[in-house]
PDB file of C-alpha atoms and ligand atoms in Angstrom:
ATOM      1  CA  MET A   1      -0.002   0.004   0.003  1.00 94.00           C
ATOM      2  CA  ARG A   2       1.219   3.485  -0.821  1.00 97.00           C
ATOM      3  CA  ILE A   3       0.066   6.933   0.199  1.00 98.00           C
ATOM      4  CA  GLY A   4       0.586   9.944  -2.052  1.00 98.00           C
ATOM      5  CA  ILE A   5       0.063  13.450  -0.749  1.00 98.00           C
ATOM      6  CA  ASP A   6      -0.197  16.570  -2.893  1.00 97.00           C
ATOM      7  CA  LEU A   7       0.753  19.416  -0.544  1.00 97.00           C
ATOM      8  CA  GLY A   8      -0.337  22.708  -2.063  1.00 95.00           C
ATOM      9  CA  GLY A   9      -0.338  26.235  -0.680  1.00 93.00           C
ATOM     10  CA  THR A  10      -4.032  26.046   0.238  1.00 95.00           C
ATOM     11  CA  LYS A  11      -5.099  22.392  -0.088  1.00 96.00           C
ATOM     12  CA  ILE A  12      -3.828  18.937   0.795  1.00 98.00           C
ATOM     13  CA  ALA A  13      -5.079  16.158  -1.483  1.00 98.00           C
ATOM     14  CA  ALA A  14      -4.116  12.593  -0.704  1.00 98.00           C
ATOM     15  CA  THR A  15      -4.735   9.089  -1.975  1.00 98.00           C
ATOM     16  CA  LEU A  16      -4.001   5.549  -0.848  1.00 98.00           C
ATOM     17  CA  LEU A  17      -3.235   3.208  -3.734  1.00 97.00           C
ATOM     18  CA  ASP A  18      -2.894  -0.557  -3.825  1.00 94.00           C
ATOM     19  CA  GLN A  19      -0.099  -2.321  -5.710  1.00 89.00           C
ATOM     20  CA  GLY A  20      -2.004  -2.118  -8.984  1.00 89.00           C
ATOM     21  CA  GLY A  21      -2.634   1.628  -8.664  1.00 91.00           C
ATOM     22  CA  GLY A  22      -6.272   1.233  -7.639  1.00 95.00           C
ATOM     23  CA  GLU A  23      -7.482   3.869  -5.183  1.00 96.00           C
ATOM     24  CA  ARG A  24      -8.479   2.488  -1.778  1.00 97.00           C
ATOM     25  CA  ALA A  25      -9.031   5.767   0.054  1.00 98.00           C
ATOM     26  CA  ARG A  26      -8.935   9.522  -0.527  1.00 97.00           C
ATOM     27  CA  HIS A  27      -8.714  12.550   1.758  1.00 98.00           C
ATOM     28  CA  ARG A  28      -8.698  16.316   1.372  1.00 97.00           C
ATOM     29  CA  ALA A  29      -7.913  19.041   3.907  1.00 97.00           C
ATOM     30  CA  ASP A  30      -6.919  22.701   4.060  1.00 97.00           C
ATOM     31  CA  THR A  31      -3.210  23.418   4.361  1.00 97.00           C
ATOM     32  CA  PRO A  32      -2.445  25.082   7.721  1.00 97.00           C
ATOM     33  CA  ARG A  33      -0.421  28.312   7.433  1.00 96.00           C
ATOM     34  CA  ASP A  34       2.353  27.268   9.790  1.00 97.00           C
ATOM     35  CA  TYR A  35       5.043  24.599  10.076  1.00 97.00           C
ATOM     36  CA  ASP A  36       3.856  22.510  13.029  1.00 97.00           C
ATOM     37  CA  GLY A  37       0.255  22.695  11.843  1.00 98.00           C
ATOM     38  CA  THR A  38       1.312  21.427   8.414  1.00 98.00           C
ATOM     39  CA  LEU A  39       3.184  18.476   9.949  1.00 98.00           C
ATOM     40  CA  ARG A  40       0.125  17.660  12.109  1.00 98.00           C
ATOM     41  CA  ALA A  41      -2.237  17.895   9.123  1.00 98.00           C
ATOM     42  CA  LEU A  42      -0.028  15.528   7.104  1.00 98.00           C
ATOM     43  CA  ALA A  43       0.092  13.041   9.989  1.00 98.00           C
ATOM     44  CA  ASP A  44      -3.727  13.263  10.308  1.00 98.00           C
ATOM     45  CA  THR A  45      -4.008  12.670   6.577  1.00 98.00           C
ATOM     46  CA  VAL A  46      -1.930   9.491   6.746  1.00 98.00           C
ATOM     47  CA  ALA A  47      -3.863   8.200   9.785  1.00 98.00           C
ATOM     48  CA  THR A  48      -7.222   8.949   8.138  1.00 98.00           C
ATOM     49  CA  LEU A  49      -6.332   7.185   4.899  1.00 98.00           C
ATOM     50  CA  GLU A  50      -5.005   4.099   6.704  1.00 98.00           C
ATOM     51  CA  ARG A  51      -8.111   3.960   8.903  1.00 98.00           C
ATOM     52  CA  GLN A  52     -10.410   4.272   5.850  1.00 97.00           C
ATOM     53  CA  ALA A  53      -8.586   1.493   4.021  1.00 97.00           C
ATOM     54  CA  GLY A  54      -8.013  -0.674   7.114  1.00 97.00           C
ATOM     55  CA  VAL A  55      -4.244  -0.864   6.575  1.00 96.00           C
ATOM     56  CA  ALA A  56      -1.088   0.235   8.437  1.00 96.00           C
ATOM     57  CA  GLY A  57       2.495   1.064   7.504  1.00 95.00           C
ATOM     58  CA  ALA A  58       1.842   2.327   3.984  1.00 97.00           C
ATOM     59  CA  THR A  59       4.738   4.079   2.260  1.00 97.00           C
ATOM     60  CA  VAL A  60       4.369   7.878   2.135  1.00 98.00           C
ATOM     61  CA  GLY A  61       5.359  10.232  -0.678  1.00 98.00           C
ATOM     62  CA  VAL A  62       4.746  13.983  -0.843  1.00 97.00           C
ATOM     63  CA  SER A  63       4.498  16.204  -3.910  1.00 96.00           C
ATOM     64  CA  LEU A  64       4.882  19.961  -3.512  1.00 95.00           C
ATOM     65  CA  PRO A  65       5.288  23.004  -5.750  1.00 92.00           C
ATOM     66  CA  GLY A  66       8.910  23.942  -5.120  1.00 88.00           C
ATOM     67  CA  ILE A  67      12.550  22.994  -5.198  1.00 87.00           C
ATOM     68  CA  VAL A  68      13.381  19.869  -3.224  1.00 89.00           C
ATOM     69  CA  ASP A  69      16.939  19.419  -2.001  1.00 87.00           C
ATOM     70  CA  ALA A  70      16.880  15.664  -1.454  1.00 81.00           C
ATOM     71  CA  ALA A  71      20.360  15.546   0.108  1.00 82.00           C
ATOM     72  CA  ALA A  72      19.562  18.173   2.744  1.00 83.00           C
ATOM     73  CA  GLY A  73      15.907  17.128   3.126  1.00 84.00           C
ATOM     74  CA  THR A  74      14.794  20.749   2.762  1.00 90.00           C
ATOM     75  CA  VAL A  75      12.300  22.385   0.391  1.00 92.00           C
ATOM     76  CA  ARG A  76      11.755  25.886  -0.957  1.00 90.00           C
ATOM     77  CA  ALA A  77       8.240  26.614  -2.119  1.00 90.00           C
ATOM     78  CA  VAL A  78       6.856  30.065  -2.820  1.00 86.00           C
ATOM     79  CA  ASN A  79       3.352  28.970  -1.739  1.00 91.00           C
ATOM     80  CA  LEU A  80       4.594  27.241   1.427  1.00 95.00           C
ATOM     81  CA  PRO A  81       7.089  29.789   2.853  1.00 96.00           C
ATOM     82  CA  TRP A  82       6.837  28.307   6.399  1.00 96.00           C
ATOM     83  CA  LEU A  83       8.721  25.216   5.161  1.00 96.00           C
ATOM     84  CA  ASP A  84      11.770  27.292   4.158  1.00 93.00           C
ATOM     85  CA  GLY A  85      15.002  26.109   5.744  1.00 89.00           C
ATOM     86  CA  ARG A  86      13.286  23.500   7.952  1.00 94.00           C
ATOM     87  CA  ALA A  87      14.352  19.842   7.993  1.00 94.00           C
ATOM     88  CA  PHE A  88      10.953  18.996   6.529  1.00 95.00           C
ATOM     89  CA  ALA A  89      11.664  15.440   5.353  1.00 94.00           C
ATOM     90  CA  ASP A  90      13.225  14.420   8.695  1.00 95.00           C
ATOM     91  CA  ASP A  91      10.583  16.136  10.797  1.00 97.00           C
ATOM     92  CA  LEU A  92       7.728  14.556   8.846  1.00 97.00           C
ATOM     93  CA  ALA A  93       9.420  11.142   9.023  1.00 97.00           C
ATOM     94  CA  SER A  94       9.733  11.477  12.816  1.00 97.00           C
ATOM     95  CA  LYS A  95       6.095  12.489  13.096  1.00 97.00           C
ATOM     96  CA  LEU A  96       4.978   9.515  10.994  1.00 97.00           C
ATOM     97  CA  GLY A  97       7.455   6.967  12.331  1.00 97.00           C
ATOM     98  CA  ARG A  98       8.536   5.975   8.850  1.00 96.00           C
ATOM     99  CA  PRO A  99      10.727   7.360   6.036  1.00 95.00           C
ATOM    100  CA  VAL A 100       9.173   9.852   3.634  1.00 96.00           C
ATOM    101  CA  ARG A 101      10.008  10.707   0.053  1.00 95.00           C
ATOM    102  CA  ILE A 102       9.417  14.217  -1.260  1.00 95.00           C
ATOM    103  CA  ALA A 103       9.511  15.503  -4.846  1.00 94.00           C
ATOM    104  CA  ASN A 104       8.617  18.531  -6.940  1.00 93.00           C
ATOM    105  CA  ASP A 105       5.071  18.441  -8.312  1.00 93.00           C
ATOM    106  CA  ALA A 106       6.130  18.595 -11.967  1.00 94.00           C
ATOM    107  CA  ASN A 107       8.321  15.536 -11.428  1.00 96.00           C
ATOM    108  CA  CYS A 108       5.430  13.746  -9.677  1.00 97.00           C
ATOM    109  CA  PHE A 109       3.214  14.558 -12.640  1.00 97.00           C
ATOM    110  CA  VAL A 110       5.677  12.875 -15.020  1.00 98.00           C
ATOM    111  CA  LEU A 111       6.100   9.881 -12.720  1.00 97.00           C
ATOM    112  CA  SER A 112       2.354   9.404 -12.445  1.00 97.00           C
ATOM    113  CA  GLU A 113       1.962   9.404 -16.217  1.00 98.00           C
ATOM    114  CA  ALA A 114       4.975   7.106 -16.695  1.00 97.00           C
ATOM    115  CA  VAL A 115       3.773   4.474 -14.194  1.00 96.00           C
ATOM    116  CA  ASP A 116       0.133   4.050 -15.141  1.00 94.00           C
ATOM    117  CA  GLY A 117      -0.858   7.070 -17.189  1.00 97.00           C
ATOM    118  CA  ALA A 118      -0.594   8.103 -20.834  1.00 98.00           C
ATOM    119  CA  ALA A 119       3.102   7.139 -21.030  1.00 98.00           C
ATOM    120  CA  ALA A 120       2.759   3.762 -19.292  1.00 96.00           C
ATOM    121  CA  GLY A 121       5.291   1.261 -20.648  1.00 94.00           C
ATOM    122  CA  ALA A 122       7.704   3.917 -21.933  1.00 97.00           C
ATOM    123  CA  GLY A 123      11.244   3.691 -20.543  1.00 97.00           C
ATOM    124  CA  VAL A 124      12.332   7.323 -20.879  1.00 98.00           C
ATOM    125  CA  VAL A 125       9.549   9.877 -20.423  1.00 98.00           C
ATOM    126  CA  PHE A 126       9.786  13.630 -20.803  1.00 98.00           C
ATOM    127  CA  GLY A 127       6.791  15.347 -19.263  1.00 98.00           C
ATOM    128  CA  ILE A 128       5.837  18.958 -19.917  1.00 97.00           C
ATOM    129  CA  ILE A 129       3.284  21.207 -18.310  1.00 95.00           C
ATOM    130  CA  LEU A 130       1.951  23.936 -20.559  1.00 96.00           C
ATOM    131  CA  GLY A 131      -0.073  26.406 -18.512  1.00 94.00           C
ATOM    132  CA  THR A 132       0.615  29.717 -16.775  1.00 92.00           C
ATOM    133  CA  GLY A 133       4.232  28.628 -16.955  1.00 92.00           C
ATOM    134  CA  VAL A 134       6.117  25.877 -18.781  1.00 95.00           C
ATOM    135  CA  GLY A 135       7.548  23.157 -16.553  1.00 92.00           C
ATOM    136  CA  GLY A 136       8.921  19.720 -17.154  1.00 94.00           C
ATOM    137  CA  GLY A 137      10.504  16.632 -15.757  1.00 97.00           C
ATOM    138  CA  ILE A 138      12.245  13.420 -16.735  1.00 98.00           C
ATOM    139  CA  VAL A 139      11.454   9.879 -15.596  1.00 98.00           C
ATOM    140  CA  VAL A 140      13.632   6.889 -16.502  1.00 97.00           C
ATOM    141  CA  ASP A 141      12.370   3.365 -15.834  1.00 96.00           C
ATOM    142  CA  ARG A 142       9.733   4.670 -13.397  1.00 95.00           C
ATOM    143  CA  ARG A 143      12.201   6.772 -11.409  1.00 95.00           C
ATOM    144  CA  ILE A 144      12.455  10.539 -11.365  1.00 96.00           C
ATOM    145  CA  LEU A 145      15.759  11.894 -12.682  1.00 95.00           C
ATOM    146  CA  PRO A 146      16.227  14.847 -10.316  1.00 91.00           C
ATOM    147  CA  GLY A 147      19.619  16.044 -11.539  1.00 90.00           C
ATOM    148  CA  ALA A 148      22.620  17.382  -9.633  1.00 89.00           C
ATOM    149  CA  ASN A 149      20.890  20.749  -9.099  1.00 87.00           C
ATOM    150  CA  ALA A 150      17.274  19.471  -9.011  1.00 87.00           C
ATOM    151  CA  LEU A 151      16.875  21.103 -12.415  1.00 90.00           C
ATOM    152  CA  ALA A 152      16.500  18.154 -14.812  1.00 94.00           C
ATOM    153  CA  GLY A 153      13.664  18.817 -17.245  1.00 94.00           C
ATOM    154  CA  GLU A 154      13.516  22.612 -16.642  1.00 92.00           C
ATOM    155  CA  TRP A 155      13.322  23.052 -20.358  1.00 94.00           C
ATOM    156  CA  GLY A 156      10.919  26.015 -20.168  1.00 95.00           C
ATOM    157  CA  HIS A 157      13.849  28.243 -19.208  1.00 95.00           C
ATOM    158  CA  THR A 158      16.084  27.393 -22.122  1.00 96.00           C
ATOM    159  CA  PRO A 159      16.023  29.534 -25.279  1.00 97.00           C
ATOM    160  CA  LEU A 160      13.437  28.818 -27.941  1.00 97.00           C
ATOM    161  CA  PRO A 161      15.493  27.224 -30.740  1.00 97.00           C
ATOM    162  CA  TRP A 162      15.506  27.931 -34.496  1.00 97.00           C
ATOM    163  CA  HIS A 163      14.038  31.409 -34.068  1.00 94.00           C
ATOM    164  CA  ARG A 164      11.759  32.692 -36.791  1.00 94.00           C
ATOM    165  CA  ASP A 165      11.016  36.348 -37.517  1.00 93.00           C
ATOM    166  CA  GLU A 166       7.311  35.784 -36.894  1.00 92.00           C
ATOM    167  CA  ASP A 167       8.095  34.635 -33.314  1.00 94.00           C
ATOM    168  CA  GLY A 168       8.634  38.339 -32.604  1.00 92.00           C
ATOM    169  CA  PRO A 169      11.374  39.868 -30.469  1.00 93.00           C
ATOM    170  CA  PRO A 170      12.473  37.880 -27.389  1.00 94.00           C
ATOM    171  CA  GLU A 171      10.172  38.564 -24.398  1.00 95.00           C
ATOM    172  CA  ARG A 172      11.413  39.038 -20.828  1.00 96.00           C
ATOM    173  CA  CYS A 173      10.769  35.831 -18.845  1.00 95.00           C
ATOM    174  CA  GLY A 174       9.766  35.515 -15.193  1.00 91.00           C
ATOM    175  CA  CYS A 175      13.219  34.040 -14.544  1.00 92.00           C
ATOM    176  CA  GLY A 176      14.798  37.350 -15.600  1.00 96.00           C
ATOM    177  CA  ARG A 177      16.187  36.220 -18.957  1.00 96.00           C
ATOM    178  CA  ASP A 178      14.908  36.931 -22.454  1.00 97.00           C
ATOM    179  CA  GLY A 179      13.507  34.552 -25.033  1.00 95.00           C
ATOM    180  CA  CYS A 180      12.876  31.482 -22.850  1.00 97.00           C
ATOM    181  CA  ILE A 181      10.646  28.770 -24.303  1.00 97.00           C
ATOM    182  CA  GLU A 182       8.108  29.628 -21.601  1.00 96.00           C
ATOM    183  CA  THR A 183       7.581  33.162 -22.923  1.00 97.00           C
ATOM    184  CA  LEU A 184       6.128  31.881 -26.200  1.00 97.00           C
ATOM    185  CA  LEU A 185       4.560  28.536 -25.232  1.00 97.00           C
ATOM    186  CA  CYS A 186       2.730  29.401 -21.961  1.00 97.00           C
ATOM    187  CA  GLY A 187      -0.902  30.598 -21.949  1.00 97.00           C
ATOM    188  CA  ALA A 188       0.058  34.277 -21.865  1.00 96.00           C
ATOM    189  CA  GLY A 189       2.620  33.633 -24.615  1.00 97.00           C
ATOM    190  CA  LEU A 190      -0.082  32.151 -26.854  1.00 97.00           C
ATOM    191  CA  ALA A 191      -2.265  35.201 -26.196  1.00 97.00           C
ATOM    192  CA  ARG A 192       0.632  37.576 -27.018  1.00 96.00           C
ATOM    193  CA  LEU A 193       1.351  35.634 -30.197  1.00 96.00           C
ATOM    194  CA  HIS A 194      -2.264  35.989 -31.302  1.00 97.00           C
ATOM    195  CA  ALA A 195      -2.373  39.703 -30.422  1.00 97.00           C
ATOM    196  CA  ARG A 196       0.792  40.359 -32.431  1.00 95.00           C
ATOM    197  CA  ARG A 197      -0.489  38.383 -35.422  1.00 95.00           C
ATOM    198  CA  THR A 198      -4.016  39.799 -35.454  1.00 97.00           C
ATOM    199  CA  GLY A 199      -4.359  42.726 -33.045  1.00 97.00           C
ATOM    200  CA  GLU A 200      -7.083  40.784 -31.191  1.00 96.00           C
ATOM    201  CA  PRO A 201      -6.727  40.669 -27.385  1.00 97.00           C
ATOM    202  CA  LEU A 202      -7.931  37.110 -26.680  1.00 97.00           C
ATOM    203  CA  THR A 203      -7.083  34.670 -23.874  1.00 97.00           C
ATOM    204  CA  SER A 204      -5.680  31.277 -24.742  1.00 97.00           C
ATOM    205  CA  PRO A 205      -9.026  29.463 -24.046  1.00 97.00           C
ATOM    206  CA  GLU A 206     -10.771  31.988 -26.343  1.00 98.00           C
ATOM    207  CA  ILE A 207      -8.215  31.353 -29.085  1.00 98.00           C
ATOM    208  CA  ALA A 208      -8.765  27.579 -28.729  1.00 98.00           C
ATOM    209  CA  ALA A 209     -12.560  27.992 -28.805  1.00 98.00           C
ATOM    210  CA  ARG A 210     -12.452  30.202 -31.902  1.00 98.00           C
ATOM    211  CA  ALA A 211     -10.178  27.736 -33.705  1.00 98.00           C
ATOM    212  CA  LEU A 212     -12.701  24.977 -32.992  1.00 97.00           C
ATOM    213  CA  GLU A 213     -15.438  27.185 -34.458  1.00 98.00           C
ATOM    214  CA  GLY A 214     -13.455  27.470 -37.691  1.00 97.00           C
ATOM    215  CA  ASP A 215     -11.852  30.897 -37.165  1.00 98.00           C
ATOM    216  CA  VAL A 216      -8.858  30.796 -39.549  1.00 98.00           C
ATOM    217  CA  ARG A 217      -6.899  33.464 -37.714  1.00 98.00           C
ATOM    218  CA  ALA A 218      -7.128  31.572 -34.422  1.00 98.00           C
ATOM    219  CA  ALA A 219      -6.187  28.356 -36.231  1.00 98.00           C
ATOM    220  CA  ALA A 220      -3.137  30.081 -37.730  1.00 98.00           C
ATOM    221  CA  THR A 221      -2.019  31.225 -34.269  1.00 98.00           C
ATOM    222  CA  LEU A 222      -2.361  27.651 -32.969  1.00 98.00           C
ATOM    223  CA  ALA A 223      -0.343  26.416 -35.958  1.00 98.00           C
ATOM    224  CA  HIS A 224       2.428  28.898 -35.131  1.00 98.00           C
ATOM    225  CA  HIS A 225       2.369  27.835 -31.465  1.00 98.00           C
ATOM    226  CA  ALA A 226       2.526  24.142 -32.509  1.00 98.00           C
ATOM    227  CA  ASP A 227       5.484  24.986 -34.778  1.00 98.00           C
ATOM    228  CA  ALA A 228       7.343  26.625 -31.880  1.00 98.00           C
ATOM    229  CA  LEU A 229       6.524  23.676 -29.594  1.00 98.00           C
ATOM    230  CA  ALA A 230       7.740  21.243 -32.287  1.00 98.00           C
ATOM    231  CA  ARG A 231      11.055  23.157 -32.536  1.00 98.00           C
ATOM    232  CA  ALA A 232      11.471  23.188 -28.753  1.00 98.00           C
ATOM    233  CA  LEU A 233      10.742  19.440 -28.532  1.00 98.00           C
ATOM    234  CA  ALA A 234      12.989  18.559 -31.477  1.00 98.00           C
ATOM    235  CA  ALA A 235      15.869  19.884 -29.341  1.00 97.00           C
ATOM    236  CA  VAL A 236      14.696  17.622 -26.494  1.00 98.00           C
ATOM    237  CA  ILE A 237      14.564  14.641 -28.870  1.00 98.00           C
ATOM    238  CA  ASN A 238      18.122  15.350 -30.012  1.00 97.00           C
ATOM    239  CA  LEU A 239      19.322  15.578 -26.414  1.00 97.00           C
ATOM    240  CA  LEU A 240      17.298  12.984 -24.505  1.00 97.00           C
ATOM    241  CA  ASP A 241      15.542  10.959 -27.226  1.00 98.00           C
ATOM    242  CA  PRO A 242      12.601  10.016 -24.960  1.00 98.00           C
ATOM    243  CA  ASP A 243      10.255   7.109 -25.742  1.00 98.00           C
ATOM    244  CA  ALA A 244       7.286   9.319 -24.862  1.00 98.00           C
ATOM    245  CA  ILE A 245       6.540  12.994 -24.326  1.00 98.00           C
ATOM    246  CA  VAL A 246       3.456  13.558 -22.191  1.00 98.00           C
ATOM    247  CA  VAL A 247       1.678  16.904 -21.981  1.00 98.00           C
ATOM    248  CA  GLY A 248      -0.272  18.288 -19.035  1.00 97.00           C
ATOM    249  CA  GLY A 249      -1.561  21.711 -17.990  1.00 95.00           C
ATOM    250  CA  GLY A 250      -4.296  23.930 -19.397  1.00 94.00           C
ATOM    251  CA  LEU A 251      -2.804  24.089 -22.893  1.00 97.00           C
ATOM    252  CA  SER A 252      -2.676  20.283 -23.167  1.00 97.00           C
ATOM    253  CA  ASN A 253      -6.225  20.540 -24.560  1.00 96.00           C
ATOM    254  CA  LEU A 254      -5.408  22.795 -27.500  1.00 97.00           C
ATOM    255  CA  PRO A 255      -7.236  21.529 -30.589  1.00 96.00           C
ATOM    256  CA  GLY A 256      -5.084  19.583 -33.050  1.00 96.00           C
ATOM    257  CA  LEU A 257      -1.975  19.641 -30.824  1.00 98.00           C
ATOM    258  CA  TYR A 258      -1.306  15.886 -30.935  1.00 98.00           C
ATOM    259  CA  GLU A 259      -1.483  15.760 -34.727  1.00 98.00           C
ATOM    260  CA  ALA A 260       0.337  19.026 -35.517  1.00 98.00           C
ATOM    261  CA  VAL A 261       3.452  18.699 -33.358  1.00 98.00           C
ATOM    262  CA  PRO A 262       4.633  15.193 -34.413  1.00 98.00           C
ATOM    263  CA  ALA A 263       3.994  16.169 -38.034  1.00 97.00           C
ATOM    264  CA  LEU A 264       6.452  19.053 -37.611  1.00 97.00           C
ATOM    265  CA  TRP A 265       9.217  18.013 -35.198  1.00 97.00           C
ATOM    266  CA  GLY A 266      10.978  15.876 -37.812  1.00 97.00           C
ATOM    267  CA  ASN A 267      11.799  19.146 -39.623  1.00 97.00           C
ATOM    268  CA  TRP A 268      14.324  19.942 -36.860  1.00 97.00           C
ATOM    269  CA  ALA A 269      15.167  16.681 -35.088  1.00 97.00           C
ATOM    270  CA  LEU A 270      18.089  14.741 -36.534  1.00 97.00           C
ATOM    271  CA  SER A 271      15.681  11.884 -37.311  1.00 94.00           C
ATOM    272  CA  PRO A 272      13.185  12.949 -39.993  1.00 91.00           C
ATOM    273  CA  ALA A 273      10.437  10.797 -38.403  1.00 94.00           C
ATOM    274  CA  PRO A 274      10.963  10.425 -34.654  1.00 96.00           C
ATOM    275  CA  ARG A 275       9.155   7.427 -33.143  1.00 96.00           C
ATOM    276  CA  THR A 276       8.635   9.300 -29.869  1.00 98.00           C
ATOM    277  CA  ARG A 277       5.010   9.033 -28.682  1.00 98.00           C
ATOM    278  CA  PHE A 278       3.373  12.424 -28.094  1.00 98.00           C
ATOM    279  CA  VAL A 279       0.419  12.089 -25.733  1.00 98.00           C
ATOM    280  CA  ARG A 280      -1.968  14.031 -23.518  1.00 98.00           C
ATOM    281  CA  ALA A 281      -1.755  13.376 -19.764  1.00 98.00           C
ATOM    282  CA  ARG A 282      -4.372  10.991 -18.349  1.00 97.00           C
ATOM    283  CA  HIS A 283      -4.476  11.731 -14.647  1.00 95.00           C
ATOM    284  CA  GLY A 284      -5.067  15.495 -14.720  1.00 90.00           C
ATOM    285  CA  ALA A 285      -5.277  17.160 -11.297  1.00 90.00           C
ATOM    286  CA  GLU A 286      -4.715  13.780  -9.584  1.00 94.00           C
ATOM    287  CA  SER A 287      -1.205  13.393 -11.005  1.00 94.00           C
ATOM    288  CA  GLY A 288       0.502  15.168  -8.067  1.00 94.00           C
ATOM    289  CA  MET A 289      -0.820  12.802  -5.412  1.00 97.00           C
ATOM    290  CA  ARG A 290      -0.615   9.737  -7.629  1.00 97.00           C
ATOM    291  CA  GLY A 291       3.000  10.486  -8.591  1.00 97.00           C
ATOM    292  CA  ALA A 292       3.847  11.077  -4.918  1.00 98.00           C
ATOM    293  CA  ALA A 293       2.473   7.598  -4.132  1.00 98.00           C
ATOM    294  CA  TRP A 294       4.768   6.098  -6.792  1.00 97.00           C
ATOM    295  CA  LEU A 295       7.889   7.745  -5.307  1.00 96.00           C
ATOM    296  CA  TRP A 296       8.360   4.414  -3.544  1.00 93.00           C
ATOM    297  CA  PRO A 297       9.091   1.622  -6.018  1.00 79.00           C
ATOM    298  CA  PRO A 298       7.158  -1.667  -5.864  1.00 69.00           C
ATOM    299  CA  GLY A 299       8.163  -3.803  -2.876  1.00 61.00           C
ATOM    300  CA  ALA A 300       9.929  -0.907  -1.144  1.00 59.00           C
ATOM    301  CA  ARG A 301       8.354  -1.743   2.201  1.00 52.00           C
TER     302      ARG A 301
HETATM  303 ZN1   ZN B  21      12.871  31.850 -18.192  1.00 55.74          ZN
END
């Protein structure tokens, strides 16, 4: 039995899975705004799930939106500032009387999809989240590849490759640099692209809706966005050559995305017809807690 907890800035969502990934219990709670309260709420969550399922001693994994220093057992999360600098992994393990694994939520998303989601069966999985930002992560043989600096998969903050004039001038990114992939591929980037092409101030959901209604200008903006995504992913294919690329986040539902991008990425990848699968995430908002549950490999305890 395995427990996965998605610890967010306002909500805790948790699941207890059996060996096959079936859900045996589920629990939600508000996130307390202080350190000791958060530890207590997590301990309550574990106890509640085990009571519901009639089990004891489940493994515990935690997903959170921040940078996890696995060696030090500390985390830094903008939405959970009271965890800063604390020995969170050790303190939670003491409270629960068992070891705990903690990972970044983007990595948990990729793990969830690699184990029993849209990329199940793929050995090397690159997962991307296209939403208000552009995040990513890498899973190899059902294990997260964190990287020496906990940065593996942070592809959104690399430069958009094979620049085209119609991409426009490089935009300032939230990370402080110019021309990051995120600035063009995130939701606001899609809206900026459409505004520059047409003068129409539309949000990304409005652009998607208009394209579905047959609006040729919205469809052309989506084609440009897909072209930029194909270029950005061709660079990933050349570097990592994943078996599958799985897409989550609000923009994972853009119309035509899963046909357009694989039809284009061979124009830049060194292979003219990459075999990489390009798929939409299956688990949606549940991927954080499900991936956290899978932080412990089968038979770990
Ligand atoms: Zn950036």
